Each structure stands twice: as structure tokens, then as C-alpha cells.
């Protein structure tokens, strides 16, 4: 809709709106507001806010010629209207605006401005040349239901230890399941932050959430696990991702964070004659960060094992690469059950290839043993029965 207000107007996208909402929900503490120029420089110099780690300035610098013209025309104390996708999203009372270098901003987030780096160019195109700060209010702000549900679960379970995992589950495979089980073993409540990206290079969030819910509801004590959607905006990108994950998890009420050893933001650097990771840079955020083992399938152990405990070489191990498993699914193939639970792959294929078969019922009754009763079957049923045939051994 078009605003009838006389205020000057800025336009932002959903990623920027998501970040602004995180602050209003208290999920980026120690950040409580948009930073002015002096505060931004201090964060860049120290990497701290009030003695607590925060990796880069929290600013609003929307791109576009129209946005730049409006920002440069603003006066201190003036109210500006912020639109997101054509809808009135927030109002802001101007404190100041200041010039930024978009290339430097991208470096602060990703650690590089190399255009071949995933995300660098996308973020660069979203950045303007001026940042704006001031007190803002989100219009029609709704309570954060996830935060409330975590507090209720903690109270119900009397939970002292609340552990978080951040994952895409794109798709949910056996190593994810192992990591979830191992984490749940040593905590009272597990919060799984399920990433909700802004691109299409993933299974849809709804498919991934339903698959994760199936696993939790059927194979775990479901009262001890909560799924929280986490909009995977630009601030979670790059080598500082784990720091932001830890800050958000802490502010959601978690006191532990478990990350996989192959987490994209883990990285290693050399400091004072010892190998350290990005985790060692976290200061003042009262949360225990654990780096979990990498799980593989070993054809000698004949089970899922930690690489730390398996004595057999890499040539005996199958690693779990979600992108490769997803590619198999996108080609319409059933991944082996050792990679992904058959109920989950069957569900995903039925969502990716709707009405794939010309005569599903005939194909079903011609291919599988049946009770003799005429029953209606879904494509998911077909994939499940097909997997059972793959798993027979007398003729293999």
C-alpha cells in the first residue's frame, strides 16, 4: 500500500527488517539500537560493546538512489517512515546519518570483499553509501512466540541446562540425527534454530520443518525439543556467524551452544603458537560453546561413528554432505537409507515431484506385495515401499 503520511520515506527489504526486529526482541544484546558513527568506530576498534563481543557495527544503510536522497535531506529529530515490501514497517526519529564504505562493510561481515565469495555481491548490492541511526518503533509489533515457548518449556521441565543447535537441515540426514541425539543426551532442553534463508537454493522452510518435526515426534522425547525459525539474514553470514549465533541463542534463554566441526563459520587461525577458532574470540557472552565431533558412516564399523573414535581410514568412511544428498533428491532419486531416513526422503520426494506418476495406483499394485484390499496410496507410500525393495538382500 502507499502511505498517506507526509513523513519522508525509506525503503528496506525483509533482511533488514528481520535484523531490526531481532534488536526490538532483545535478541542481539548487547546491541539495543542502531549505532551512530562514533559507536560504530568504537566497535570496529575493539570488537566489544559494554565489554561483550559484537563483531561489527549494527547499522541501517539501505541501498538505492531514492533512499540516499532522502537520508541526505534528513534533519536531527525528524521522523522518517520505513516501508518494507510496500507496507508500513517502522518509524524512526533521526539522530544522525553518516557516510560508510560498502566495500569495508562487506569485509566486516564476511572477512573479505572478494566478489567470488558466496554472499559478498548480494550483500554489497543491498548496501547504500549512508547509514542512518535513531530510535525506531516497529508498527504492529507482535510478541515473539518462540521466546515465550522456550520460557514455558524451561519452567515446565525445571530446565537448568538449555542447549541450542543452529542448522539448515537441508535436508535432515543421519549425521544431523546423530548430532541432535548426542546433544540431547546432556541437556534438559534442546532448542533447534532452523535457518530460514532468503534465497531459493534450499528446500523450502516448510518442508525442512515438517521433516524435522517428524523425526522429533517419532524418535525423540518431544517435550524436550523446541524448533525455532531463525531468519538467516546477512548479519549471520561470514566468519562471524558463530558469534551472532551464540548471542542470539543466549538471548533466547540458552546457556549452551553446540556447533558441528564442519560449521561454515568455525574456521581456524594461528595465534601465539596455537591453533584457535573463532570461538576463542567470544568475550562476555555467558554461554558455553561446544564443537561437536564430525560423524561419518564407516563400512568397517558398519554404523555411524565419530571421526575421533573410528580407527579406520577415510577410504572406509562416508561423509554427510547435505548439498550432495539434496542433489540426489532433486534428480528424483531415493538416497540410500544410510544417508537419510527413508520416511524423510520419501516425504521430500513427494513434495518435490507432485503428481509425478501417470497411474500411481496401477504402478503401486503392479510393483509391491499387497494385502488384496483396494486402498488409496500416496506418492510417499510408493517411495517407502520402493525403498523396502532396495533393502532386500536375498538377490543381492
mmCIF file of C-alpha atoms in Angstrom:
data_model
loop_
_atom_site.group_PDB
_atom_site.id
_atom_site.type_symbol
_atom_site.label_atom_id
_atom_site.label_comp_id
_atom_site.label_asym_id
_atom_site.label_seq_id
_atom_site.Cartn_x
_atom_site.Cartn_y
_atom_site.Cartn_z
ATOM 1 C CA UNK A 1 0.000 0.000 0.000
ATOM 2 C CA UNK A 2 1.065 3.609 -0.394
ATOM 3 C CA UNK A 3 1.415 5.621 2.785
ATOM 4 C CA UNK A 4 -0.809 8.653 3.253
ATOM 5 C CA UNK A 5 1.624 10.170 5.770
ATOM 6 C CA UNK A 6 3.631 13.258 4.950
ATOM 7 C CA UNK A 7 6.796 11.854 6.509
ATOM 8 C CA UNK A 8 9.823 11.221 4.374
ATOM 9 C CA UNK A 9 10.031 7.553 3.429
ATOM 10 C CA UNK A 10 12.801 4.944 3.261
ATOM 11 C CA UNK A 11 12.557 1.522 1.661
ATOM 12 C CA UNK A 12 14.144 -1.629 3.124
ATOM 13 C CA UNK A 13 13.983 -5.330 2.340
ATOM 14 C CA UNK A 14 12.968 -8.250 4.548
ATOM 15 C CA UNK A 15 16.542 -8.982 5.620
ATOM 16 C CA UNK A 16 16.984 -5.504 7.067
ATOM 17 C CA UNK A 17 13.530 -5.707 8.668
ATOM 18 C CA UNK A 18 14.463 -9.050 10.245
ATOM 19 C CA UNK A 19 17.604 -7.557 11.814
ATOM 20 C CA UNK A 20 15.679 -4.559 13.175
ATOM 21 C CA UNK A 21 13.155 -6.942 14.732
ATOM 22 C CA UNK A 22 15.876 -9.009 16.423
ATOM 23 C CA UNK A 23 17.032 -5.887 18.276
ATOM 24 C CA UNK A 24 13.496 -4.975 19.376
ATOM 25 C CA UNK A 25 13.025 -8.521 20.698
ATOM 26 C CA UNK A 26 16.222 -8.172 22.754
ATOM 27 C CA UNK A 27 17.888 -10.976 20.801
ATOM 28 C CA UNK A 28 21.057 -9.101 19.810
ATOM 29 C CA UNK A 29 22.002 -7.777 23.263
ATOM 30 C CA UNK A 30 24.381 -6.056 23.954
ATOM 31 C CA UNK A 31 23.041 -4.222 20.866
ATOM 32 C CA UNK A 32 19.954 -2.209 21.810
ATOM 33 C CA UNK A 33 19.719 0.272 18.927
ATOM 34 C CA UNK A 34 21.122 1.422 15.609
ATOM 35 C CA UNK A 35 24.653 2.726 16.135
ATOM 36 C CA UNK A 36 25.850 6.237 15.367
ATOM 37 C CA UNK A 37 29.212 6.976 13.753
ATOM 38 C CA UNK A 38 31.211 7.212 16.992
ATOM 39 C CA UNK A 39 29.727 3.957 18.337
ATOM 40 C CA UNK A 40 30.405 2.212 15.021
ATOM 41 C CA UNK A 41 34.064 3.235 15.075
ATOM 42 C CA UNK A 42 34.415 2.025 18.666
ATOM 43 C CA UNK A 43 33.006 -1.418 17.796
ATOM 44 C CA UNK A 44 35.378 -1.675 14.834
ATOM 45 C CA UNK A 45 38.304 -0.722 17.070
ATOM 46 C CA UNK A 46 37.537 -3.040 19.993
ATOM 47 C CA UNK A 47 35.072 -5.678 18.760
ATOM 48 C CA UNK A 48 33.170 -5.042 22.006
ATOM 49 C CA UNK A 49 30.021 -3.353 23.303
ATOM 50 C CA UNK A 50 29.976 -2.837 27.080
ATOM 51 C CA UNK A 51 32.732 -5.449 27.420
ATOM 52 C CA UNK A 52 30.823 -8.025 25.364
ATOM 53 C CA UNK A 53 31.757 -9.320 21.944
ATOM 54 C CA UNK A 54 29.963 -7.942 18.922
ATOM 55 C CA UNK A 55 31.771 -8.391 15.623
ATOM 56 C CA UNK A 56 30.701 -5.352 13.585
ATOM 57 C CA UNK A 57 28.614 -2.173 13.849
ATOM 58 C CA UNK A 58 24.843 -2.589 13.786
ATOM 59 C CA UNK A 59 23.713 -0.038 11.234
ATOM 60 C CA UNK A 60 20.950 0.649 8.714
ATOM 61 C CA UNK A 61 22.304 1.607 5.288
ATOM 62 C CA UNK A 62 19.630 0.875 2.668
ATOM 63 C CA UNK A 63 20.653 0.973 -0.993
ATOM 64 C CA UNK A 64 19.047 2.931 -3.817
ATOM 65 C CA UNK A 65 19.219 6.459 -5.197
ATOM 66 C CA UNK A 66 15.876 7.455 -3.686
ATOM 67 C CA UNK A 67 16.915 6.239 -0.218
ATOM 68 C CA UNK A 68 20.204 8.141 -0.460
ATOM 69 C CA UNK A 69 18.449 11.381 -1.438
ATOM 70 C CA UNK A 70 16.034 11.051 1.498
ATOM 71 C CA UNK A 71 18.794 10.266 4.020
ATOM 72 C CA UNK A 72 20.907 13.244 2.920
ATOM 73 C CA UNK A 73 17.872 15.533 3.336
ATOM 74 C CA UNK A 74 17.079 14.470 6.913
ATOM 75 C CA UNK A 75 17.477 16.690 9.976
ATOM 76 C CA UNK A 76 18.048 15.633 13.566
ATOM 77 C CA UNK A 77 14.718 14.958 15.335
ATOM 78 C CA UNK A 78 12.845 14.447 12.075
ATOM 79 C CA UNK A 79 10.579 11.409 11.799
ATOM 80 C CA UNK A 80 11.018 9.096 8.823
ATOM 81 C CA UNK A 81 8.678 6.289 7.740
ATOM 82 C CA UNK A 82 10.228 2.925 6.802
ATOM 83 C CA UNK A 83 8.467 0.700 4.274
ATOM 84 C CA UNK A 84 9.169 -2.996 3.713
ATOM 85 C CA UNK A 85 7.692 -4.620 0.612
ATOM 86 C CA UNK A 86 5.359 -1.674 0.202
ATOM 87 C CA UNK A 87 3.953 -1.982 3.732
ATOM 88 C CA UNK A 88 4.488 0.483 6.592
ATOM 89 C CA UNK A 89 7.018 -1.285 8.791
ATOM 90 C CA UNK A 90 8.558 1.206 11.235
ATOM 91 C CA UNK A 91 9.074 4.851 12.142
ATOM 92 C CA UNK A 92 12.441 6.326 13.099
ATOM 93 C CA UNK A 93 13.387 9.595 14.830
ATOM 94 C CA UNK A 94 16.631 10.732 13.217
ATOM 95 C CA UNK A 95 19.700 11.071 15.418
ATOM 96 C CA UNK A 96 22.264 11.369 12.636
ATOM 97 C CA UNK A 97 23.394 9.956 9.317
ATOM 98 C CA UNK A 98 26.975 9.306 8.202
ATOM 99 C CA UNK A 99 28.880 8.014 5.184
ATOM 100 C CA UNK A 100 30.051 4.403 5.046
ATOM 101 C CA UNK A 101 32.187 2.435 2.609
ATOM 102 C CA UNK A 102 30.074 -0.509 1.363
ATOM 103 C CA UNK A 103 33.237 -2.474 0.498
ATOM 104 C CA UNK A 104 34.558 -2.091 4.027
ATOM 105 C CA UNK A 105 31.156 -3.038 5.434
ATOM 106 C CA UNK A 106 31.168 -6.255 3.401
ATOM 107 C CA UNK A 107 34.676 -7.010 4.714
ATOM 108 C CA UNK A 108 33.471 -6.525 8.285
ATOM 109 C CA UNK A 109 30.740 -9.126 7.738
ATOM 110 C CA UNK A 110 32.482 -11.698 5.536
ATOM 111 C CA UNK A 111 36.162 -11.088 6.236
ATOM 112 C CA UNK A 112 36.648 -10.421 2.510
ATOM 113 C CA UNK A 113 35.295 -8.311 -0.330
ATOM 114 C CA UNK A 114 36.176 -10.907 -2.985
ATOM 115 C CA UNK A 115 33.192 -10.921 -5.387
ATOM 116 C CA UNK A 116 33.595 -14.673 -5.938
ATOM 117 C CA UNK A 117 32.807 -15.305 -2.258
ATOM 118 C CA UNK A 118 29.213 -16.545 -1.769
ATOM 119 C CA UNK A 119 27.057 -13.706 -0.473
ATOM 120 C CA UNK A 120 29.540 -10.867 -0.936
ATOM 121 C CA UNK A 121 27.989 -9.403 -4.084
ATOM 122 C CA UNK A 122 24.436 -9.973 -2.823
ATOM 123 C CA UNK A 123 25.175 -8.048 0.366
ATOM 124 C CA UNK A 124 27.159 -5.366 -1.480
ATOM 125 C CA UNK A 125 24.135 -4.628 -3.716
ATOM 126 C CA UNK A 126 21.956 -4.181 -0.621
ATOM 127 C CA UNK A 127 24.218 -1.520 0.899
ATOM 128 C CA UNK A 128 23.946 2.210 0.390
ATOM 129 C CA UNK A 129 26.608 4.861 0.947
ATOM 130 C CA UNK A 130 24.992 6.347 4.058
ATOM 131 C CA UNK A 131 23.915 4.852 7.387
ATOM 132 C CA UNK A 132 21.050 6.228 9.447
ATOM 133 C CA UNK A 133 20.560 5.934 13.182
ATOM 134 C CA UNK A 134 17.977 6.920 15.771
ATOM 135 C CA UNK A 135 15.236 5.461 17.943
ATOM 136 C CA UNK A 136 12.788 3.389 15.930
ATOM 137 C CA UNK A 137 9.478 1.666 16.600
ATOM 138 C CA UNK A 138 8.106 -1.261 14.620
ATOM 139 C CA UNK A 139 4.498 -0.768 13.555
ATOM 140 C CA UNK A 140 2.110 -3.527 14.708
ATOM 141 C CA UNK A 141 4.923 -5.348 16.526
ATOM 142 C CA UNK A 142 3.891 -8.841 17.603
ATOM 143 C CA UNK A 143 5.232 -10.725 20.651
ATOM 144 C CA UNK A 144 7.980 -13.255 19.966
ATOM 145 C CA UNK A 145 6.095 -16.530 20.449
ATOM 146 C CA UNK A 146 9.250 -18.650 20.231
ATOM 147 C CA UNK A 147 10.836 -16.815 23.145
ATOM 148 C CA UNK A 148 7.682 -17.352 25.193
ATOM 149 C CA UNK A 149 7.516 -21.080 24.325
ATOM 150 C CA UNK A 150 11.132 -21.590 25.443
ATOM 151 C CA UNK A 151 10.434 -19.920 28.790
ATOM 152 C CA UNK A 152 7.325 -22.092 29.299
ATOM 153 C CA UNK A 153 9.237 -25.287 28.468
ATOM 154 C CA UNK A 154 12.083 -24.328 30.842
ATOM 155 C CA UNK A 155 9.586 -23.774 33.631
ATOM 156 C CA UNK A 156 7.674 -26.991 32.902
ATOM 157 C CA UNK A 157 10.837 -29.136 32.796
ATOM 158 C CA UNK A 158 12.670 -27.245 35.520
ATOM 159 C CA UNK A 159 15.451 -26.998 32.983
ATOM 160 C CA UNK A 160 18.841 -25.860 34.248
ATOM 161 C CA UNK A 161 20.716 -26.632 31.057
ATOM 162 C CA UNK A 162 19.267 -25.363 27.787
ATOM 163 C CA UNK A 163 21.332 -26.211 24.723
ATOM 164 C CA UNK A 164 20.949 -24.789 21.244
ATOM 165 C CA UNK A 165 21.756 -26.106 17.783
ATOM 166 C CA UNK A 166 21.654 -23.977 14.634
ATOM 167 C CA UNK A 167 21.036 -25.939 11.456
ATOM 168 C CA UNK A 168 19.596 -25.766 7.975
ATOM 169 C CA UNK A 169 18.629 -29.480 7.810
ATOM 170 C CA UNK A 170 18.744 -29.097 4.050
ATOM 171 C CA UNK A 171 17.910 -31.972 4.065
ATOM 172 C CA UNK A 172 17.831 -33.616 7.503
ATOM 173 C CA UNK A 173 20.265 -36.546 7.231
ATOM 174 C CA UNK A 174 21.604 -39.262 9.538
ATOM 175 C CA UNK A 175 24.542 -37.188 10.809
ATOM 176 C CA UNK A 176 22.106 -34.412 11.808
ATOM 177 C CA UNK A 177 20.096 -37.013 13.712
ATOM 178 C CA UNK A 178 23.224 -38.260 15.482
ATOM 179 C CA UNK A 179 24.242 -34.725 16.433
ATOM 180 C CA UNK A 180 20.755 -33.979 17.778
ATOM 181 C CA UNK A 181 20.689 -37.183 19.849
ATOM 182 C CA UNK A 182 24.171 -36.639 21.268
ATOM 183 C CA UNK A 183 23.344 -33.052 22.206
ATOM 184 C CA UNK A 184 20.040 -34.033 23.803
ATOM 185 C CA UNK A 185 21.854 -36.660 25.879
ATOM 186 C CA UNK A 186 23.489 -33.975 28.039
ATOM 187 C CA UNK A 187 20.852 -31.273 28.392
ATOM 188 C CA UNK A 188 17.432 -30.674 29.918
ATOM 189 C CA UNK A 189 16.019 -28.835 26.910
ATOM 190 C CA UNK A 190 17.215 -28.608 23.312
ATOM 191 C CA UNK A 191 16.381 -25.613 21.126
ATOM 192 C CA UNK A 192 16.940 -26.189 17.407
ATOM 193 C CA UNK A 193 17.198 -22.937 15.475
ATOM 194 C CA UNK A 194 16.085 -23.881 11.977
ATOM 195 C CA UNK A 195 17.521 -21.481 9.409
ATOM 196 C CA UNK A 196 15.136 -19.650 7.116
ATOM 197 C CA UNK A 197 17.244 -18.173 4.288
ATOM 198 C CA UNK A 198 16.220 -15.521 1.779
ATOM 199 C CA UNK A 199 17.275 -17.448 -1.328
ATOM 200 C CA UNK A 200 15.881 -20.423 -3.242
ATOM 201 C CA UNK A 201 18.963 -22.648 -3.041
ATOM 202 C CA UNK A 202 17.291 -24.725 -0.372
ATOM 203 C CA UNK A 203 14.353 -26.954 0.283
ATOM 204 C CA UNK A 204 11.513 -24.727 1.400
ATOM 205 C CA UNK A 205 11.420 -23.927 5.095
ATOM 206 C CA UNK A 206 8.064 -25.713 5.494
ATOM 207 C CA UNK A 207 9.422 -28.966 4.030
ATOM 208 C CA UNK A 208 12.521 -28.875 6.253
ATOM 209 C CA UNK A 209 10.473 -28.024 9.336
ATOM 210 C CA UNK A 210 7.972 -30.845 8.712
ATOM 211 C CA UNK A 211 10.798 -33.350 8.196
ATOM 212 C CA UNK A 212 12.459 -32.234 11.447
ATOM 213 C CA UNK A 213 9.138 -32.401 13.303
ATOM 214 C CA UNK A 214 8.602 -35.958 12.017
ATOM 215 C CA UNK A 215 11.966 -37.037 13.436
ATOM 216 C CA UNK A 216 11.360 -35.302 16.782
ATOM 217 C CA UNK A 217 7.795 -36.572 17.204
ATOM 218 C CA UNK A 218 8.612 -40.181 16.349
ATOM 219 C CA UNK A 219 12.142 -40.770 17.610
ATOM 220 C CA UNK A 220 12.852 -38.296 20.435
ATOM 221 C CA UNK A 221 11.264 -37.214 23.739
ATOM 222 C CA UNK A 222 9.405 -34.398 22.008
ATOM 223 C CA UNK A 223 8.691 -32.417 25.183
ATOM 224 C CA UNK A 224 12.447 -31.749 25.435
ATOM 225 C CA UNK A 225 12.920 -30.290 21.945
ATOM 226 C CA UNK A 226 11.728 -26.963 20.525
ATOM 227 C CA UNK A 227 12.107 -25.761 16.941
ATOM 228 C CA UNK A 228 12.602 -22.015 16.491
ATOM 229 C CA UNK A 229 12.564 -20.457 12.991
ATOM 230 C CA UNK A 230 15.633 -18.251 12.549
ATOM 231 C CA UNK A 231 15.584 -15.881 9.611
ATOM 232 C CA UNK A 232 19.048 -16.249 8.160
ATOM 233 C CA UNK A 233 19.701 -12.614 7.283
ATOM 234 C CA UNK A 234 23.005 -11.044 6.225
ATOM 235 C CA UNK A 235 24.179 -10.487 9.808
ATOM 236 C CA UNK A 236 24.515 -14.263 10.254
ATOM 237 C CA UNK A 237 26.759 -14.568 7.208
ATOM 238 C CA UNK A 238 30.507 -14.869 7.029
ATOM 239 C CA UNK A 239 33.118 -15.876 9.549
ATOM 240 C CA UNK A 240 31.338 -14.080 12.413
ATOM 241 C CA UNK A 241 28.285 -16.323 12.085
ATOM 242 C CA UNK A 242 29.052 -18.385 15.196
ATOM 243 C CA UNK A 243 29.419 -15.239 17.332
ATOM 244 C CA UNK A 244 25.981 -13.978 16.254
ATOM 245 C CA UNK A 245 24.533 -17.491 16.736
ATOM 246 C CA UNK A 246 25.874 -17.508 20.304
ATOM 247 C CA UNK A 247 24.474 -14.042 21.061
ATOM 248 C CA UNK A 248 21.013 -14.895 19.718
ATOM 249 C CA UNK A 249 20.944 -18.285 21.487
ATOM 250 C CA UNK A 250 21.921 -16.669 24.801
ATOM 251 C CA UNK A 251 19.223 -14.028 24.467
ATOM 252 C CA UNK A 252 16.645 -16.716 23.721
ATOM 253 C CA UNK A 253 17.474 -18.219 27.132
ATOM 254 C CA UNK A 254 20.018 -20.903 26.195
ATOM 255 C CA UNK A 255 23.194 -21.383 28.219
ATOM 256 C CA UNK A 256 24.906 -23.765 25.800
ATOM 257 C CA UNK A 257 25.556 -23.795 22.051
ATOM 258 C CA UNK A 258 26.702 -26.879 20.165
ATOM 259 C CA UNK A 259 28.154 -26.472 16.687
ATOM 260 C CA UNK A 260 29.333 -29.046 14.190
ATOM 261 C CA UNK A 261 33.027 -29.275 13.349
ATOM 262 C CA UNK A 262 32.230 -28.554 9.702
ATOM 263 C CA UNK A 263 30.213 -25.433 10.564
ATOM 264 C CA UNK A 264 30.826 -22.841 7.836
ATOM 265 C CA UNK A 265 31.763 -20.110 10.310
ATOM 266 C CA UNK A 266 34.109 -22.136 12.523
ATOM 267 C CA UNK A 267 37.395 -21.549 10.710
ATOM 268 C CA UNK A 268 40.813 -21.728 12.292
ATOM 269 C CA UNK A 269 43.533 -19.163 12.788
ATOM 270 C CA UNK A 270 47.017 -19.246 14.238
ATOM 271 C CA UNK A 271 47.682 -17.197 17.351
ATOM 272 C CA UNK A 272 50.530 -17.315 19.888
ATOM 273 C CA UNK A 273 51.842 -20.660 18.626
ATOM 274 C CA UNK A 274 48.487 -22.440 18.985
ATOM 275 C CA UNK A 275 45.541 -23.248 16.763
ATOM 276 C CA UNK A 276 42.420 -21.378 17.790
ATOM 277 C CA UNK A 277 38.985 -20.940 16.303
ATOM 278 C CA UNK A 278 36.538 -18.062 16.073
ATOM 279 C CA UNK A 279 35.011 -19.446 19.308
ATOM 280 C CA UNK A 280 38.050 -18.223 21.244
ATOM 281 C CA UNK A 281 37.173 -14.629 20.333
ATOM 282 C CA UNK A 282 33.848 -14.646 22.212
ATOM 283 C CA UNK A 283 34.047 -12.436 25.324
ATOM 284 C CA UNK A 284 31.394 -11.531 27.871
ATOM 285 C CA UNK A 285 28.659 -13.713 26.329
ATOM 286 C CA UNK A 286 27.771 -16.141 29.120
ATOM 287 C CA UNK A 287 27.226 -19.259 27.026
ATOM 288 C CA UNK A 288 29.265 -22.465 26.752
ATOM 289 C CA UNK A 289 30.193 -23.255 23.149
ATOM 290 C CA UNK A 290 30.990 -26.867 22.282
ATOM 291 C CA UNK A 291 32.368 -28.038 18.960
ATOM 292 C CA UNK A 292 30.851 -31.478 18.295
ATOM 293 C CA UNK A 293 32.577 -34.327 16.516
ATOM 294 C CA UNK A 294 32.143 -34.917 12.793
ATOM 295 C CA UNK A 295 30.046 -38.012 12.186
ATOM 296 C CA UNK A 296 30.611 -40.406 9.285
ATOM 297 C CA UNK A 297 29.407 -43.851 8.255
ATOM 298 C CA UNK A 298 32.228 -46.410 8.396
ATOM 299 C CA UNK A 299 31.854 -49.513 6.217
ATOM 300 C CA UNK A 300 34.090 -51.446 8.649
ATOM 301 C CA UNK A 301 32.359 -50.371 11.861
ATOM 302 C CA UNK A 302 29.087 -50.722 9.904
ATOM 303 C CA UNK A 303 27.497 -47.825 11.784
ATOM 304 C CA UNK A 304 27.574 -44.057 12.220
ATOM 305 C CA UNK A 305 30.689 -43.070 14.157
ATOM 306 C CA UNK A 306 32.686 -40.056 15.234
ATOM 307 C CA UNK A 307 35.826 -39.457 13.194
ATOM 308 C CA UNK A 308 37.586 -39.087 16.565
ATOM 309 C CA UNK A 309 36.810 -42.684 17.582
ATOM 310 C CA UNK A 310 36.889 -44.573 14.258
ATOM 311 C CA UNK A 311 40.261 -46.310 13.711
ATOM 312 C CA UNK A 312 39.659 -46.914 10.002
ATOM 313 C CA UNK A 313 40.894 -44.609 7.284
ATOM 314 C CA UNK A 314 38.981 -42.023 5.331
ATOM 315 C CA UNK A 315 38.647 -44.502 2.442
ATOM 316 C CA UNK A 316 36.261 -46.511 4.633
ATOM 317 C CA UNK A 317 34.150 -43.518 5.636
ATOM 318 C CA UNK A 318 31.110 -41.879 4.047
ATOM 319 C CA UNK A 319 30.805 -38.181 4.912
ATOM 320 C CA UNK A 320 27.441 -36.473 5.064
ATOM 321 C CA UNK A 321 27.396 -33.569 2.625
ATOM 322 C CA UNK A 322 23.895 -32.069 2.656
ATOM 323 C CA UNK A 323 24.317 -30.380 -0.726
ATOM 324 C CA UNK A 324 25.154 -33.696 -2.430
ATOM 325 C CA UNK A 325 22.282 -35.528 -0.738
ATOM 326 C CA UNK A 326 19.944 -32.723 -1.795
ATOM 327 C CA UNK A 327 21.203 -33.013 -5.375
ATOM 328 C CA UNK A 328 20.304 -36.731 -5.394
ATOM 329 C CA UNK A 329 16.796 -35.849 -4.203
ATOM 330 C CA UNK A 330 16.439 -33.048 -6.768
ATOM 331 C CA UNK A 331 17.185 -35.585 -9.511
ATOM 332 C CA UNK A 332 14.241 -37.582 -8.202
ATOM 333 C CA UNK A 333 16.326 -40.424 -6.758
ATOM 334 C CA UNK A 334 15.927 -42.111 -3.380
ATOM 335 C CA UNK A 335 19.135 -41.687 -1.362
ATOM 336 C CA UNK A 336 20.272 -44.854 0.460
ATOM 337 C CA UNK A 337 18.796 -45.143 3.949
ATOM 338 C CA UNK A 338 22.313 -44.941 5.382
ATOM 339 C CA UNK A 339 22.364 -41.302 4.249
ATOM 340 C CA UNK A 340 18.834 -40.193 5.059
ATOM 341 C CA UNK A 341 15.925 -41.858 6.842
ATOM 342 C CA UNK A 342 13.591 -43.424 4.240
ATOM 343 C CA UNK A 343 10.472 -41.804 5.706
ATOM 344 C CA UNK A 344 12.081 -38.376 5.326
ATOM 345 C CA UNK A 345 13.416 -38.892 1.788
ATOM 346 C CA UNK A 346 10.002 -40.278 0.748
ATOM 347 C CA UNK A 347 8.282 -37.228 2.179
ATOM 348 C CA UNK A 348 10.691 -34.820 0.479
ATOM 349 C CA UNK A 349 10.388 -36.521 -2.928
ATOM 350 C CA UNK A 350 6.587 -36.430 -2.682
ATOM 351 C CA UNK A 351 6.838 -32.658 -2.151
ATOM 352 C CA UNK A 352 9.434 -32.030 -4.862
ATOM 353 C CA UNK A 353 7.671 -34.120 -7.526
ATOM 354 C CA UNK A 354 3.933 -33.696 -7.079
ATOM 355 C CA UNK A 355 1.741 -35.939 -9.301
ATOM 356 C CA UNK A 356 4.873 -37.452 -10.790
ATOM 357 C CA UNK A 357 3.349 -40.770 -11.872
ATOM 358 C CA UNK A 358 0.663 -41.105 -14.538
ATOM 359 C CA UNK A 359 -1.100 -44.023 -12.868
ATOM 360 C CA UNK A 360 0.160 -44.301 -9.315
ATOM 361 C CA UNK A 361 -2.325 -46.952 -8.150
ATOM 362 C CA UNK A 362 -1.544 -49.332 -11.036
ATOM 363 C CA UNK A 363 2.188 -48.849 -10.558
ATOM 364 C CA UNK A 364 1.822 -49.486 -6.829
ATOM 365 C CA UNK A 365 -0.188 -52.712 -7.187
ATOM 366 C CA UNK A 366 1.995 -53.990 -10.040
ATOM 367 C CA UNK A 367 5.239 -53.443 -8.148
ATOM 368 C CA UNK A 368 4.684 -54.319 -4.476
ATOM 369 C CA UNK A 369 3.145 -57.179 -2.478
ATOM 370 C CA UNK A 370 -0.301 -56.081 -1.261
ATOM 371 C CA UNK A 371 -2.955 -57.391 1.126
ATOM 372 C CA UNK A 372 -5.522 -57.716 -1.634
ATOM 373 C CA UNK A 373 -7.618 -54.863 -0.279
ATOM 374 C CA UNK A 374 -8.087 -51.901 -2.569
ATOM 375 C CA UNK A 375 -6.600 -48.923 -0.764
ATOM 376 C CA UNK A 376 -5.622 -45.448 -1.874
ATOM 377 C CA UNK A 377 -1.893 -44.794 -1.757
ATOM 378 C CA UNK A 378 0.120 -41.595 -1.875
ATOM 379 C CA UNK A 379 3.397 -40.937 -3.652
ATOM 380 C CA UNK A 380 5.076 -41.001 -0.257
ATOM 381 C CA UNK A 381 3.728 -44.557 0.260
ATOM 382 C CA UNK A 382 5.156 -45.536 -3.126
ATOM 383 C CA UNK A 383 8.648 -44.282 -2.257
ATOM 384 C CA UNK A 384 8.570 -46.043 1.116
ATOM 385 C CA UNK A 385 7.660 -49.382 -0.468
ATOM 386 C CA UNK A 386 10.276 -48.879 -3.161
ATOM 387 C CA UNK A 387 12.930 -48.341 -0.512
ATOM 388 C CA UNK A 388 11.934 -51.645 1.112
ATOM 389 C CA UNK A 389 12.668 -53.413 -2.174
ATOM 390 C CA UNK A 390 16.048 -51.687 -2.362
ATOM 391 C CA UNK A 391 16.821 -53.072 1.092
ATOM 392 C CA UNK A 392 16.084 -56.742 0.329
ATOM 393 C CA UNK A 393 19.171 -58.956 0.446
ATOM 394 C CA UNK A 394 18.351 -62.436 -0.896
ATOM 395 C CA UNK A 395 19.025 -61.456 -4.522
ATOM 396 C CA UNK A 396 21.868 -59.022 -3.865
#
